[in-house]
XYZ file of C-alpha atoms in Angstrom:
247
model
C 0.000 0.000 0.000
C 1.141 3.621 -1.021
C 1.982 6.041 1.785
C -0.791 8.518 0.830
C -3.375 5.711 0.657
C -2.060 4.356 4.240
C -2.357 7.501 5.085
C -6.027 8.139 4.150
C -7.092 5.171 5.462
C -5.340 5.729 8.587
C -7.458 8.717 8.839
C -10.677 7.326 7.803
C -10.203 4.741 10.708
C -9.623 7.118 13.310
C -12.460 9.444 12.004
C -14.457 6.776 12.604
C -13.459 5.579 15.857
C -14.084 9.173 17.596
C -17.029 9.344 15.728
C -18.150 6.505 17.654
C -16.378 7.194 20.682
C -18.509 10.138 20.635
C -21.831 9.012 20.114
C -24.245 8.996 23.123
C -27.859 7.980 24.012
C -30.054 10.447 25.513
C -33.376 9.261 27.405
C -36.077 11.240 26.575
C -39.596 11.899 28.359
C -42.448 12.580 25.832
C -45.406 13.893 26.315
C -48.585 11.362 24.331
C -49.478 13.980 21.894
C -46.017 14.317 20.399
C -45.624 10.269 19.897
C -45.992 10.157 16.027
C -43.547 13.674 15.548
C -41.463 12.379 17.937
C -40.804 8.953 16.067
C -39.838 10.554 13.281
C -37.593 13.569 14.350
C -35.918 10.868 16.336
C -35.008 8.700 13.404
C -33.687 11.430 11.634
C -31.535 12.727 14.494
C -30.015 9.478 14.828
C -29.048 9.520 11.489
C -27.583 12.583 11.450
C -26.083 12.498 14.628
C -24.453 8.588 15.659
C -26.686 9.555 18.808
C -29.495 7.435 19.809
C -32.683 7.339 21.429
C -34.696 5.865 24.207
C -38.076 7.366 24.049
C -40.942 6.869 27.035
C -44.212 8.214 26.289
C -46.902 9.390 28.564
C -49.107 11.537 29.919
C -46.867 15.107 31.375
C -48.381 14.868 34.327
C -46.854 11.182 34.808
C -43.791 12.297 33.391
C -43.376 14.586 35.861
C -44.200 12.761 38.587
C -41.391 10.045 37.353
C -38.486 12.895 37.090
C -39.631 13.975 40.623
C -38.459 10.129 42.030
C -35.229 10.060 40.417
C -36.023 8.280 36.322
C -32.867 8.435 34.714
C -34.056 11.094 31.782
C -32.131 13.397 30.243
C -34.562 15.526 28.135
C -37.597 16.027 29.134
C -40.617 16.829 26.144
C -43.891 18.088 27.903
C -47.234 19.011 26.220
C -47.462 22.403 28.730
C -45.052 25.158 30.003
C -46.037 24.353 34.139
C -43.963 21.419 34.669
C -41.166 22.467 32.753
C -41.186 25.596 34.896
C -41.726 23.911 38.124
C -38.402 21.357 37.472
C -36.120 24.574 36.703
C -37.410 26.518 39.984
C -36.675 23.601 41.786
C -33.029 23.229 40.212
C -33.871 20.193 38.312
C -33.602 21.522 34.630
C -32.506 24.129 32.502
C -32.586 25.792 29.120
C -36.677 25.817 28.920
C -38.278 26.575 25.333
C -41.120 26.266 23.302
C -40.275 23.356 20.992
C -44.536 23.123 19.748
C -47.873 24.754 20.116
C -50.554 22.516 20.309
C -54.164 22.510 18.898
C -57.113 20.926 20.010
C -59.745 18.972 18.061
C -62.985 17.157 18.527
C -62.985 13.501 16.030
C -64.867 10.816 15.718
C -64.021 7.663 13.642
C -67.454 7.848 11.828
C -67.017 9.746 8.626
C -70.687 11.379 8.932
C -70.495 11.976 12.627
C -69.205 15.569 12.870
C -70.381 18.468 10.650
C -70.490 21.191 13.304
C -68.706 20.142 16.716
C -70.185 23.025 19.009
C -73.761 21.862 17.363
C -73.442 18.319 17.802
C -72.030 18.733 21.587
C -75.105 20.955 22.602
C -77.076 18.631 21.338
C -75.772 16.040 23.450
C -77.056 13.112 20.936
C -74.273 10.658 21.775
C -73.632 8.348 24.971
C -69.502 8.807 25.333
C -67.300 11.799 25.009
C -63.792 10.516 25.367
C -61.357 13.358 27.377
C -57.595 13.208 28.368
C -57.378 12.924 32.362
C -57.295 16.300 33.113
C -54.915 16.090 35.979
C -52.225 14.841 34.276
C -53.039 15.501 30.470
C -53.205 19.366 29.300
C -54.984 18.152 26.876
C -57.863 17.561 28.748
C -57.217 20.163 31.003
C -57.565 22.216 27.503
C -60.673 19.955 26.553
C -62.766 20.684 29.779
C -61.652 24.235 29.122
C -63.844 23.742 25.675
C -66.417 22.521 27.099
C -66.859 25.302 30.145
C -65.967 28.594 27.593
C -69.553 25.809 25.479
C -71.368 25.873 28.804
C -71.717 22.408 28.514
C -69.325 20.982 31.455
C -71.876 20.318 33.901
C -74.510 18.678 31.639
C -71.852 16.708 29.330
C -69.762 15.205 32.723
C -71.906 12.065 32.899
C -70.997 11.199 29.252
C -67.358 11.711 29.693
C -64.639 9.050 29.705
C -61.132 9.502 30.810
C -57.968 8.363 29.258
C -54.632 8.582 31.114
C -53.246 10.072 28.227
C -54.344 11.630 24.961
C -52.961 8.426 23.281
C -55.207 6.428 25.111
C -58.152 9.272 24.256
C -57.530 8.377 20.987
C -57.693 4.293 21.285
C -61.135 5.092 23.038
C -62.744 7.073 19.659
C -60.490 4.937 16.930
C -62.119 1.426 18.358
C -65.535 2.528 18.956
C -65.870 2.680 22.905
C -66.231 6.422 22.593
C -68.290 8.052 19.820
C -66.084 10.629 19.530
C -63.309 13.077 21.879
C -61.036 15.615 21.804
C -57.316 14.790 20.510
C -54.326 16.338 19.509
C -54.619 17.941 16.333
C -51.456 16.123 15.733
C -53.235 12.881 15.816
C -54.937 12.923 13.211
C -53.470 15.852 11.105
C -52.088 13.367 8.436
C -54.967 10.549 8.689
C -58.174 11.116 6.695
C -60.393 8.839 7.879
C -62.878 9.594 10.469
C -64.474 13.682 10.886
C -63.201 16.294 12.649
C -63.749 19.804 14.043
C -60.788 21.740 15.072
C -61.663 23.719 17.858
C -61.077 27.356 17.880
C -58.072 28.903 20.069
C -60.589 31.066 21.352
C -62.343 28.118 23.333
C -59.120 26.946 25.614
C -55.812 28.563 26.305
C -52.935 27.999 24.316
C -51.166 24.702 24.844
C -47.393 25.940 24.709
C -44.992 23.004 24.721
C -41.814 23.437 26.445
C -38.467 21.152 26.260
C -36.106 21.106 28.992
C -32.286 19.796 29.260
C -32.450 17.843 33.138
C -30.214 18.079 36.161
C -27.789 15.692 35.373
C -27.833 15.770 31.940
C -25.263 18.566 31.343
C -22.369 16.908 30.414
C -24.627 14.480 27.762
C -23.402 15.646 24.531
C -26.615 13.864 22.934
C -29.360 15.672 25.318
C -27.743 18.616 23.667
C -27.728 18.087 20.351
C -31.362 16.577 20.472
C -32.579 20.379 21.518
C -30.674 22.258 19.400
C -32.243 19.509 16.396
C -35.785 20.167 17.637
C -34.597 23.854 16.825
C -33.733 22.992 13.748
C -35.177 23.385 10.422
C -35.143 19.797 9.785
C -37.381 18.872 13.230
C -39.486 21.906 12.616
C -40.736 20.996 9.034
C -42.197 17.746 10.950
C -43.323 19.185 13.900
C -45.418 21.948 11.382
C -46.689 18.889 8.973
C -48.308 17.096 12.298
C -50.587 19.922 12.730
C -48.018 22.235 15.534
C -47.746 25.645 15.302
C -44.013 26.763 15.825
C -42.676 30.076 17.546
């Protein structure tokens, strides 16, 4: 073999070794609505990074709860801006921002269900609403919010059903035990099937969805470069074709 080509090859080899060397796996907390984004964007972080993944989804509220007793996360993805906050006041994570803005919308898996949503709720001519715990969920939290700014909580609670997570809201309306609920828009932003009403922002406060790096995490070289992706052009074209708003 040549000098020069020795030479190259000697390089290639030890490009690829600290390539390696450097590649990391970040743990990453993500909030139910962001599942099917989240998939994605993580794929094609991996391959642009050598980093990997290992993604729990859930409700934020349960989330939360399992950075609070110690889970070994390093980024944590919430569907609200309170439990972010709360983890940095208490020293627990840093660099906050608003990676998504949520929207809210009313489906049902029958096609001829929904023609007007605020109509067909104050009519009240189904047996099972399906809502996202809202305790945990802020999408439920943002669903009951709907149905207050309606004037419909009181009369429509006895027809509600609770998921413990928007993914699970959506298993309740896609198999038929609920006639219909409120989802992400994200959901079902690239399926066709079913009907829909998006609800208007006016109806429930805006469901700003803030990233965090966790205590801990600091010195994790792939934490970092997953939230400076999700800044990214690359993560934002997916995050806006799931039906997010971006600031």
């Amino acid at each position: 073999m040549s000098t020069p080509l020795r030479s190259l090859t000697a390089a290639a080899l030890l490009l690829g070794a600290t390539t390696l060397a450097q590649a990391e796996e970040v743990r990453v907390a993500v909030a139910a609505n962001f599942t099917a984004a989240m998939k994605e964007i993580a794929t094609a972080f991996e391959q642009a990074t050598g980093h990997s993944t290992r993604i729990s989804y859930g409700s934020t509220g349960k989330l939360y709860t399992q950075i609070l007793h110690g889970a070994p996360f390093d980024v944590f993805l919430a569907a609200d801006q309170r439990r972010p906050a709360l983890l940095v006041d208490e020293g627990r994570a840093s660099a906050p921002f608003t990676y998504a803005i949520g929207e809210l919308a009313l489906w049902s898996a029958d096609p001829a269900l929904i023609t007007d949503g605020a109509a067909l709720l104050e009519s009240g001519t189904f047996e099972r609403l399906a809502i996202a715990n809202p305790k945990t969920a802020p999408y439920g939290a943002a669903a009951l919010e709907v149905l207050e700014s309606l004037g419909l909580a009181e009369r429509l609670a006895p027809k509600l059903v609770r998921g413990d997570n928007i993914a699970q809201t959506y298993q309740f309306v896609a198999t038929g035990n609920a006639e219909l609920g409120f989802v992400a828009l994200a959901q079902i932003a690239l399926e066709p099937s079913g009907s829909r009403w998006t609800v208007a922002p006016s109806h429930y406060r805006p469901i700003r969805q803030d990233a965090v790096l966790l205590e801990g995490a600091e010195a994790n070289p792939a934490a970092r470069a997953l939230l400076d992706y999700l800044q990214g052009e690359a993560a934002r074209a997916v995050i806006t074709r799931y039906g997010y708003a971006t600031d």
